[in-house]
GROMACS .gro file of C-alpha atoms in nm:
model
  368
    1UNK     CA    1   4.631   0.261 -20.810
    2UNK     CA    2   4.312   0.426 -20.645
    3UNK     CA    3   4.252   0.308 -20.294
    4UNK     CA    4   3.893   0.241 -20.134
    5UNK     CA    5   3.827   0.151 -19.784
    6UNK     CA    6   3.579  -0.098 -19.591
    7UNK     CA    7   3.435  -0.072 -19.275
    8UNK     CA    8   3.231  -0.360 -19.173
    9UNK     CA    9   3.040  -0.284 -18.912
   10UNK     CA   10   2.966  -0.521 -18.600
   11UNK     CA   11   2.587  -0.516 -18.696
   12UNK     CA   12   2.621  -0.742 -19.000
   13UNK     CA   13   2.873  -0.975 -18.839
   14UNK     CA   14   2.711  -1.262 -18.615
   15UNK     CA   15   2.799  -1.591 -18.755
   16UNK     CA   16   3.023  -1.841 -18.989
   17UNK     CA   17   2.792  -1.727 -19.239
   18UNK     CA   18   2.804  -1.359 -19.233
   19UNK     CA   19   3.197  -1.327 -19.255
   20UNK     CA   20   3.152  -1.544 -19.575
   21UNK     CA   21   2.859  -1.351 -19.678
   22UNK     CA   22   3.065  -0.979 -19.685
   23UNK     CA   23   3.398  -1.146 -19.795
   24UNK     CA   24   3.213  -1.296 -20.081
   25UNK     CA   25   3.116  -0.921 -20.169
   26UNK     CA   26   3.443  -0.791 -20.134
   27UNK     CA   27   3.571  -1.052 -20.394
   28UNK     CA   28   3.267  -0.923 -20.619
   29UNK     CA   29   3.401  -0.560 -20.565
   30UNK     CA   30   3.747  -0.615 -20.702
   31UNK     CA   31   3.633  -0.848 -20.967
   32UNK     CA   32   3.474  -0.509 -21.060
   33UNK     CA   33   3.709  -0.270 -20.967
   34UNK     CA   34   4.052  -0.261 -20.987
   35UNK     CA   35   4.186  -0.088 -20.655
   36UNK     CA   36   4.389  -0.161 -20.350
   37UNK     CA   37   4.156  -0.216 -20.054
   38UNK     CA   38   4.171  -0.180 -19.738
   39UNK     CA   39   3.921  -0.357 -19.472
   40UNK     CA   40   3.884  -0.246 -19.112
   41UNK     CA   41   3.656  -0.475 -18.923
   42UNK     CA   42   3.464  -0.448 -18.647
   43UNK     CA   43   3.375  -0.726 -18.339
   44UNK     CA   44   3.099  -0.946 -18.359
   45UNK     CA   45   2.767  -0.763 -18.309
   46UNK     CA   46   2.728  -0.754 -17.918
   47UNK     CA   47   3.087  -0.864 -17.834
   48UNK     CA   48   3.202  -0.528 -17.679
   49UNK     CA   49   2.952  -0.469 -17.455
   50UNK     CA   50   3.019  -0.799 -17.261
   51UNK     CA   51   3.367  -0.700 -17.212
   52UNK     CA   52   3.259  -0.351 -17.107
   53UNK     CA   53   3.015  -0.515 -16.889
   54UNK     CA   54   3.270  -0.745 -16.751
   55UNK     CA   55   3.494  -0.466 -16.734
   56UNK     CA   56   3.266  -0.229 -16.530
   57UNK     CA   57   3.067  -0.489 -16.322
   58UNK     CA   58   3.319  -0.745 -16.297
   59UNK     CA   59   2.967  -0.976 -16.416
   60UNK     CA   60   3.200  -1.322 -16.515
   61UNK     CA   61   2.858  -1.457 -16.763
   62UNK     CA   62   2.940  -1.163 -16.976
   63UNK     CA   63   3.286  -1.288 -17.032
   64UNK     CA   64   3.188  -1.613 -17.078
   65UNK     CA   65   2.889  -1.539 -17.332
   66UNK     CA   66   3.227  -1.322 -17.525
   67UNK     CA   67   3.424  -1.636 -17.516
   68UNK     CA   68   3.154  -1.871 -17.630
   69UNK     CA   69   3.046  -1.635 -17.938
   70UNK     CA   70   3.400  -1.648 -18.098
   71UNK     CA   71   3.446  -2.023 -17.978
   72UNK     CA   72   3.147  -2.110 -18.179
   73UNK     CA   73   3.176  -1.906 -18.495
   74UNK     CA   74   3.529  -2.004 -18.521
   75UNK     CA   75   3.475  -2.439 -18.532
   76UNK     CA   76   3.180  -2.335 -18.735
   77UNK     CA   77   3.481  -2.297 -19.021
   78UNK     CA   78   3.617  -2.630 -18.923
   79UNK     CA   79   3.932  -2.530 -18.952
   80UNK     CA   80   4.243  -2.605 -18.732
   81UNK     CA   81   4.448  -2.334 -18.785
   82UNK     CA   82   4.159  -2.092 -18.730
   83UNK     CA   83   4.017  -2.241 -18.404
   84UNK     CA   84   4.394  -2.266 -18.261
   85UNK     CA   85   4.438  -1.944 -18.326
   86UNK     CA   86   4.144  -1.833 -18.180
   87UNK     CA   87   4.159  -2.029 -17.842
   88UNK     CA   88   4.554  -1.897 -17.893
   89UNK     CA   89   4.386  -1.540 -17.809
   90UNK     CA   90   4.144  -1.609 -17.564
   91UNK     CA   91   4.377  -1.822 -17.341
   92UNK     CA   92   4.588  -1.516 -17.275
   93UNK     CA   93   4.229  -1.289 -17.216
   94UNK     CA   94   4.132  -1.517 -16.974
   95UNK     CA   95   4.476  -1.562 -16.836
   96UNK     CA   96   4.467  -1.157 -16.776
   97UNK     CA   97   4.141  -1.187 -16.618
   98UNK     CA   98   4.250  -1.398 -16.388
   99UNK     CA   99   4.530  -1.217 -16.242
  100UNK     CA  100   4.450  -0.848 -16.265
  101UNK     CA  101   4.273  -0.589 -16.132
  102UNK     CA  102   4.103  -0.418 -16.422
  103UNK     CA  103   4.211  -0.061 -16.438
  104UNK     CA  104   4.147   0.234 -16.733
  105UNK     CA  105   4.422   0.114 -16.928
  106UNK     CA  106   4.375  -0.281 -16.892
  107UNK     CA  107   3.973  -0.240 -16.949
  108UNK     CA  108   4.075  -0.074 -17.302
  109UNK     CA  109   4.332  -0.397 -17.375
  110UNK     CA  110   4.039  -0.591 -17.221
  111UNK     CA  111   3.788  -0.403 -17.426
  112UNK     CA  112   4.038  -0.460 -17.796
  113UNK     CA  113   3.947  -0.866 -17.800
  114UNK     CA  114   3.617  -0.851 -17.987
  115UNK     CA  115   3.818  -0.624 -18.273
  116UNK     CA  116   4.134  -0.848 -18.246
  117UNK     CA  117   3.946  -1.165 -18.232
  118UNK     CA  118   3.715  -1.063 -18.554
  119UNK     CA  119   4.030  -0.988 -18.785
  120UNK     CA  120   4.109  -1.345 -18.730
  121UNK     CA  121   3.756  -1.456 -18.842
  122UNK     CA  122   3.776  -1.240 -19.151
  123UNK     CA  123   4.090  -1.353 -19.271
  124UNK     CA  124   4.010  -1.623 -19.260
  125UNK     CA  125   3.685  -1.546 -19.430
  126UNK     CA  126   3.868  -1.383 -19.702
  127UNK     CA  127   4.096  -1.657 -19.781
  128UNK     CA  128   3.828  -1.892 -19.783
  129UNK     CA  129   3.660  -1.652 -20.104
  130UNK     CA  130   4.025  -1.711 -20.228
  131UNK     CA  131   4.155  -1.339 -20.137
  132UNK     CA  132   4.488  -1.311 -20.012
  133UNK     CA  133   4.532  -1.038 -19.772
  134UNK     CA  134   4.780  -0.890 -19.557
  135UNK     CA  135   4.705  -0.809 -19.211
  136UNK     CA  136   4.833  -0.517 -19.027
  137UNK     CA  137   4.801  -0.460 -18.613
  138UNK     CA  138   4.636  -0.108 -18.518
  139UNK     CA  139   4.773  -0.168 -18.163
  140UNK     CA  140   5.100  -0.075 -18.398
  141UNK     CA  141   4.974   0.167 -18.650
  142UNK     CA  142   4.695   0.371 -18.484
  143UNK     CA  143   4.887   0.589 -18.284
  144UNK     CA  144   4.669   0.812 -18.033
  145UNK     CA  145   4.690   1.018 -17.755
  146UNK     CA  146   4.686   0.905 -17.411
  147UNK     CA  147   4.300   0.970 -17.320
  148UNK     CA  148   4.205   0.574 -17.262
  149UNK     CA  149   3.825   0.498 -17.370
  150UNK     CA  150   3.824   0.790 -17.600
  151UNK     CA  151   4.150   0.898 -17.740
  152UNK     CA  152   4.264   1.102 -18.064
  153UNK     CA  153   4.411   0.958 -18.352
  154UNK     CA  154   4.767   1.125 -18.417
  155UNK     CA  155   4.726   1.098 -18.714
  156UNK     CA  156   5.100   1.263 -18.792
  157UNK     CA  157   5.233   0.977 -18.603
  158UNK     CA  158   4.986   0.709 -18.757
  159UNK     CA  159   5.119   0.785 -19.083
  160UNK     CA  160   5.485   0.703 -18.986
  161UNK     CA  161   5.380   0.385 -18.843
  162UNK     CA  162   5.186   0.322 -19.198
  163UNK     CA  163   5.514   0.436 -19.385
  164UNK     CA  164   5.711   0.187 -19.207
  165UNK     CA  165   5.480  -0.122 -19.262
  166UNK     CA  166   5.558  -0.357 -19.554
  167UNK     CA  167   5.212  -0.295 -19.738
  168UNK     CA  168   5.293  -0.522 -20.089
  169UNK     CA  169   4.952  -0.689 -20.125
  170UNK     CA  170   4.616  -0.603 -20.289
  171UNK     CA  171   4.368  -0.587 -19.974
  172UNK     CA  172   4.474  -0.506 -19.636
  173UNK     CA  173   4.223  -0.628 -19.373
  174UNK     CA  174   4.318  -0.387 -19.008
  175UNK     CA  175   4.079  -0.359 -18.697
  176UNK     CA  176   3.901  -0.078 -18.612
  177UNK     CA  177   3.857   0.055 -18.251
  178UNK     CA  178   4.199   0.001 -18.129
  179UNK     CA  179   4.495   0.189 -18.133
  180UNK     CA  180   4.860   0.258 -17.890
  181UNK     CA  181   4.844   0.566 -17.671
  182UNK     CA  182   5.184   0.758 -17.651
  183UNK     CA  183   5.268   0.521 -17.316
  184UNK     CA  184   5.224   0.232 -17.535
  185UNK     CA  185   4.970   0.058 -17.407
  186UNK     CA  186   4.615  -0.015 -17.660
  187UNK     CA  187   4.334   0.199 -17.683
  188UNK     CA  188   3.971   0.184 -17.776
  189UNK     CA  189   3.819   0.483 -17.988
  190UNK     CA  190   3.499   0.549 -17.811
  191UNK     CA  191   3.190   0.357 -17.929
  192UNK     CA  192   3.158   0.381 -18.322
  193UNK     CA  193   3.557   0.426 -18.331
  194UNK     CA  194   3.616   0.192 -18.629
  195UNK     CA  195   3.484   0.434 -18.820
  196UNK     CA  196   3.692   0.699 -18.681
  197UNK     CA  197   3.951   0.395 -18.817
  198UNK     CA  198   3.859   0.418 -19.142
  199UNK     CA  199   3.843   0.795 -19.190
  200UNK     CA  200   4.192   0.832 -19.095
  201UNK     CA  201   4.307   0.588 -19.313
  202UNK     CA  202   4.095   0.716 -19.561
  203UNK     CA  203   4.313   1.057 -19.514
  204UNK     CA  204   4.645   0.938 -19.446
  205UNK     CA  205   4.622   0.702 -19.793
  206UNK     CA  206   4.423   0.961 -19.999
  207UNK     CA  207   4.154   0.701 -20.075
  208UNK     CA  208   3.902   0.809 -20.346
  209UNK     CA  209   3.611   0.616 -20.155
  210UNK     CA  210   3.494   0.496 -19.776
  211UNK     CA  211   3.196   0.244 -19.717
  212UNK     CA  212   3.050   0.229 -19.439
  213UNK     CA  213   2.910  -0.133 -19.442
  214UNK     CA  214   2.603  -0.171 -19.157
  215UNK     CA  215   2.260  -0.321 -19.155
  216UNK     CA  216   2.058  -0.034 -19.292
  217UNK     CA  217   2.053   0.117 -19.595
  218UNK     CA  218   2.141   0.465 -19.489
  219UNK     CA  219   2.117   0.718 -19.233
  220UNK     CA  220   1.793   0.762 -19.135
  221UNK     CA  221   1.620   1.173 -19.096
  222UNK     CA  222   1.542   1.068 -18.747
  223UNK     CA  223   1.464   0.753 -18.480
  224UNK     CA  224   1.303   0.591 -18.588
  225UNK     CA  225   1.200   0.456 -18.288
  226UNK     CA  226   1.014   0.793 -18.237
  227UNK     CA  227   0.941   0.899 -18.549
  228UNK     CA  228   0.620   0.761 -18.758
  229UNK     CA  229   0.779   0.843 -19.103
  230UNK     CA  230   1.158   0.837 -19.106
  231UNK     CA  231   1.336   0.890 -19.432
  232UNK     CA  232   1.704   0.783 -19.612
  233UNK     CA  233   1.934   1.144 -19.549
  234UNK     CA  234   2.043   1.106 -19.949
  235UNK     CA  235   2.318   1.351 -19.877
  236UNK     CA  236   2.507   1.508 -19.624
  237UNK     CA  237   2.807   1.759 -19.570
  238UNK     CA  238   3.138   1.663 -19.364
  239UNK     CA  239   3.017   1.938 -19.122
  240UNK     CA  240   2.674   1.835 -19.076
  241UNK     CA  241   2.793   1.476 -19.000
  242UNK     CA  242   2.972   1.638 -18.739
  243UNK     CA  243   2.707   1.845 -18.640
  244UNK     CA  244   2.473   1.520 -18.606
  245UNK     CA  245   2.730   1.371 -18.377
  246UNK     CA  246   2.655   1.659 -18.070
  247UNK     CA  247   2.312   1.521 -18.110
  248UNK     CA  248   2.366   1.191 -18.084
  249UNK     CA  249   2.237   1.060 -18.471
  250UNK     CA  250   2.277   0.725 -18.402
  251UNK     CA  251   2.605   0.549 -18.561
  252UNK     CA  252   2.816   0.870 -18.562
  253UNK     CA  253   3.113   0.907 -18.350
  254UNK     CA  254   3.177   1.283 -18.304
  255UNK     CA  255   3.542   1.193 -18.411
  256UNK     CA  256   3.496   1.056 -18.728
  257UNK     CA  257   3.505   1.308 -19.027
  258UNK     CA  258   3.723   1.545 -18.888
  259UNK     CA  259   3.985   1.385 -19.074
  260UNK     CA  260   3.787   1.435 -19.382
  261UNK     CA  261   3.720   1.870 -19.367
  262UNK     CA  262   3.964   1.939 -19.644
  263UNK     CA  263   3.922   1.584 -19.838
  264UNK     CA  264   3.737   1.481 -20.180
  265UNK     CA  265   3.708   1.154 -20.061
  266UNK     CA  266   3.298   1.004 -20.093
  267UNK     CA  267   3.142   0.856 -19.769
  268UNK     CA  268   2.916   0.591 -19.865
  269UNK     CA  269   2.683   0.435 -19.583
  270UNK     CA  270   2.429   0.167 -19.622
  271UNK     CA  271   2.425  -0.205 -19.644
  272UNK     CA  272   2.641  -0.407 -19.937
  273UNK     CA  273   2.525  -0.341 -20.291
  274UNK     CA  274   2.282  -0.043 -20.132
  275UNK     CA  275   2.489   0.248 -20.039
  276UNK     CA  276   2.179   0.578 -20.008
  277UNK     CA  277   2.413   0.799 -19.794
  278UNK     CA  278   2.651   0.980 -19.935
  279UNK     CA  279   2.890   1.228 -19.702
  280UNK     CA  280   3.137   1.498 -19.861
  281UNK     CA  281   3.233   1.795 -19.865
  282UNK     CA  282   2.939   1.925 -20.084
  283UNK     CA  283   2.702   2.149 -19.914
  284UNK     CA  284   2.298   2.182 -20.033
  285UNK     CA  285   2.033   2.346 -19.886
  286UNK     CA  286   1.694   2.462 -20.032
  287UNK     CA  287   1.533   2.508 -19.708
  288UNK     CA  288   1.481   2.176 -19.537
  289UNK     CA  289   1.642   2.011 -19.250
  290UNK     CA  290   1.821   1.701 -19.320
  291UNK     CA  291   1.840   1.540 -18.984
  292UNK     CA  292   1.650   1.590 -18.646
  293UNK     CA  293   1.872   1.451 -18.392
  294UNK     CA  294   1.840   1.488 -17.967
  295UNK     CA  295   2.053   1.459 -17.641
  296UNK     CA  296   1.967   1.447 -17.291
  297UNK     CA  297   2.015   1.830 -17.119
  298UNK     CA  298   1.964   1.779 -16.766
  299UNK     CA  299   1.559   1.731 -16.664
  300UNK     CA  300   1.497   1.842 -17.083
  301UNK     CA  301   1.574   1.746 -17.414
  302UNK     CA  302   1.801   1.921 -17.634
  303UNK     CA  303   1.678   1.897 -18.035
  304UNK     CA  304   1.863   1.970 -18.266
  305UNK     CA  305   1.731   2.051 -18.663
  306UNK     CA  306   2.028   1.979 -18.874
  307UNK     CA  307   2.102   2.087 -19.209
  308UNK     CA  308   2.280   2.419 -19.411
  309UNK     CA  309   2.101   2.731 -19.342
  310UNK     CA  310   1.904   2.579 -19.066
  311UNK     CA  311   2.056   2.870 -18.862
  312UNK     CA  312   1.904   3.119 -19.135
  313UNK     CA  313   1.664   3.393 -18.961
  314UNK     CA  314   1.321   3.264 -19.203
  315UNK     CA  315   1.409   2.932 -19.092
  316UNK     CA  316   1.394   3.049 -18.641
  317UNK     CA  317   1.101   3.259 -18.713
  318UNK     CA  318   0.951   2.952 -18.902
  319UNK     CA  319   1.020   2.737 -18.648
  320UNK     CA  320   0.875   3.035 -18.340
  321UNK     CA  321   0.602   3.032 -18.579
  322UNK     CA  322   0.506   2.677 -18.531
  323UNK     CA  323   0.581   2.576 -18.154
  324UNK     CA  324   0.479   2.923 -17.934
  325UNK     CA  325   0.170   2.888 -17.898
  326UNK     CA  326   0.145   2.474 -17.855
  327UNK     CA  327   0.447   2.393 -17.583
  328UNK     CA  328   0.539   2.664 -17.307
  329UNK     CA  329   0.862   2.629 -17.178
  330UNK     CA  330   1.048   2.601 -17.530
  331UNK     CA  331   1.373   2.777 -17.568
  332UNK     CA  332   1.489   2.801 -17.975
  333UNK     CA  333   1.910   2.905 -18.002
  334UNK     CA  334   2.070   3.015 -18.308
  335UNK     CA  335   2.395   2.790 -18.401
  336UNK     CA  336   2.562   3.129 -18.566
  337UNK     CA  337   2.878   2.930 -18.710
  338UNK     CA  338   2.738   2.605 -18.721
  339UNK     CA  339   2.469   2.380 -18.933
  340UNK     CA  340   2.179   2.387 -18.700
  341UNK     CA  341   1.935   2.519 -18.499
  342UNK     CA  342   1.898   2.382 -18.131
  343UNK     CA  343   1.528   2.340 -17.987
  344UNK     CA  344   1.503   2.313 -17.557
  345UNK     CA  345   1.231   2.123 -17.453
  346UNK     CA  346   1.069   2.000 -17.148
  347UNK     CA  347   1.050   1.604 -17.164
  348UNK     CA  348   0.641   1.576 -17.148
  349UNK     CA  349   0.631   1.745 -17.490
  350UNK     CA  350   0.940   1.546 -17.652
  351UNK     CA  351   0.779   1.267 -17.863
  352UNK     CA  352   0.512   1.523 -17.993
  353UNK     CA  353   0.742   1.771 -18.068
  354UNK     CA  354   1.008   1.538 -18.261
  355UNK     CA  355   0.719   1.410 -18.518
  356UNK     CA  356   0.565   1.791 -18.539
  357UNK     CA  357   0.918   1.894 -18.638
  358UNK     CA  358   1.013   1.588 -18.846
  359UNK     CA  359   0.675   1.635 -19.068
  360UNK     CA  360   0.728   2.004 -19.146
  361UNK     CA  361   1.083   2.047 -19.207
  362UNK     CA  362   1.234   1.718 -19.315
  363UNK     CA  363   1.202   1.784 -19.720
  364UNK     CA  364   1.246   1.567 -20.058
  365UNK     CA  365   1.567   1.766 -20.160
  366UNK     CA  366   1.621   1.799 -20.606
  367UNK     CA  367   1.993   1.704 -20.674
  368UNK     CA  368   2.199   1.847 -20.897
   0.00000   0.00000   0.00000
């Protein structure tokens, strides 16, 4: 039976209503389609950074404000089982507060509640839309290396652990973010890591298809907190996913589609029902960028124009063409093996530059 995977991001999870809200679409999706799913879920939008502010600043009304989000979503249900459960798991968080001194590895454990605590919420979710699901522990199937905060998925490993799970259901709801490092203690992936989750499952199970469920309908060309007229990337290549990862496209964890180089499986990302991104291993180019992304490089800004055959010749001199004569300390590097063309720029000229840029080589691409 074809297998699809779900990744529901921590953006469109805040309340009793949206866990009923996207398990009530996944019970429309298999009324429609008739595949094995599996769900990896994200915390509550929020949730981890109060435990990584705990963590780092030891600040006790970020804990608290944790606590009281899942305390309050979960009697929202009204339902025993579900609020025992859920006080179950943060009496032994608090307990472990309380009596250690947070170091790399306990911050990660620390870090894993918001993940752990929303697969509880779903579930129940689920069964309340009358699907019956099996859960499975990534502390005991994500195996990764030892690199706390930001490991690798081994994914060799991972798929032992998977072979030796008793998977007999329909859906299979997992959390994303968390995994066991080789000294068996839990990880976290890095921020975005439940969709470095997915992926990997998405490899090790040979799914067909992986959604990306968030609160936009797509990925957008650029910030559009900087730029006047983002649009919807329609389509993008495994390797200039990647490639907007080094530039810090927001939502992409550099990790994520590595597992997916030498796959046919379809990324979908948008919001339910509205899917306008779709990543594969397709490549297109007819001489527009897809994605104008930026990093921090010391006292400038490092841009980045991504796309196929953005590190063509026509394309640099294009680009020369435009910016010599308006910004004076510019530096334009060829990418020779990889999708893009890197733009240094002093940080006086940066919002300027980003819209000049976006307006002339973001393009309308023609699908085939």
């Amino acid at each position: 039976m074809k297998i699809s995977i779900f990744k529901i991001g921590g953006s469109i999870l805040s309340s009793k209503n949206s866990y009923i809200n996207i398990s009530s679409y996944i019970k429309d999706y298999l009324e429609e389609n008739d595949e094995n799913l599996f769900i990896v879920v994200s915390a509550i939008k929020g949730a981890t950074d109060l435990l990584i502010d705990y963590c780092d600043k030891g600040n006790e009304d970020s804990l608290k404000k944790f606590v009281n989000l899942y305390e309050q979503i979960s009697t929202s249900f009204d339902n025993k089982n579900l609020i025992n459960e859920i006080k179950e798991r943060i009496d032994k968080l608090m307990k472990i507060t309380n009596e250690a001194n947070v170091n790399i590895a306990l911050k990660d454990y620390i870090v894993s509640y918001g993940e752990k605590l929303s697969k509880i919420i779903m579930k129940y979710a689920l069964n309340y839309n009358d699907i019956d699901v099996e859960t499975l522990d990534a502390d005991k199937i994500i195996i990764t290396n030892n690199n706390y905060g930001d490991p690798s998925i081994d994914l060799i490993e991972t798929k032992k652990a998977l072979n030796k799970s008793k998977i007999n259901k329909k859906v299979f709801l997992i959390e994303g973010f968390i995994g066991r490092s080789y000294d068996n203690n839990v990880t976290t992936l890095g921020r975005g890591g439940s969709d470095y989750t997915a992926s990997s499952l998405a490899y090790l199970l040979n799914a067909e298809k992986l959604y990306l469920v968030t609160d936009v309908p797509g990925i957008f060309s650029s910030d559009p907190k900087i730029v006047k007229n983002p649009k919807i990337v329609k389509r993008l290549s495994f390797e200039e996913a990647i490639e907007a990862s080094k530039y810090k496209v927001k939502g992409i964890n550099y990790k994520t589609f590595y597992p997916l180089l030498k796959t046919n499986v379809n990324v979908y990302v948008g919001m339910p029902n509205n899917y306008n991104t779709l990543i594969n291993n397709n490549t297109y180019y007819n001489g527009y960028a897809k994605l104008i992304g930026y990093k921090e490089n010391g006292i400038d800004k490092l841009v980045g124009l991504i796309g196929e055959g953005m590190n063509k010749e026509d394309i640099i001199n294009e680009v020369n063409e435009m910016l010599k004569n308006k910004y004076d300390e510019l530096i334009i590097e060829k990418n020779d093996t990889r999708p893009s063309l890197s733009i240094y720029i002093k940080n006086y000229n940066f919002y300027e530059l980003l819209n000049s840029i976006h307006d002339k080589f973001i393009g309308d691409y023609k699908w085939n």
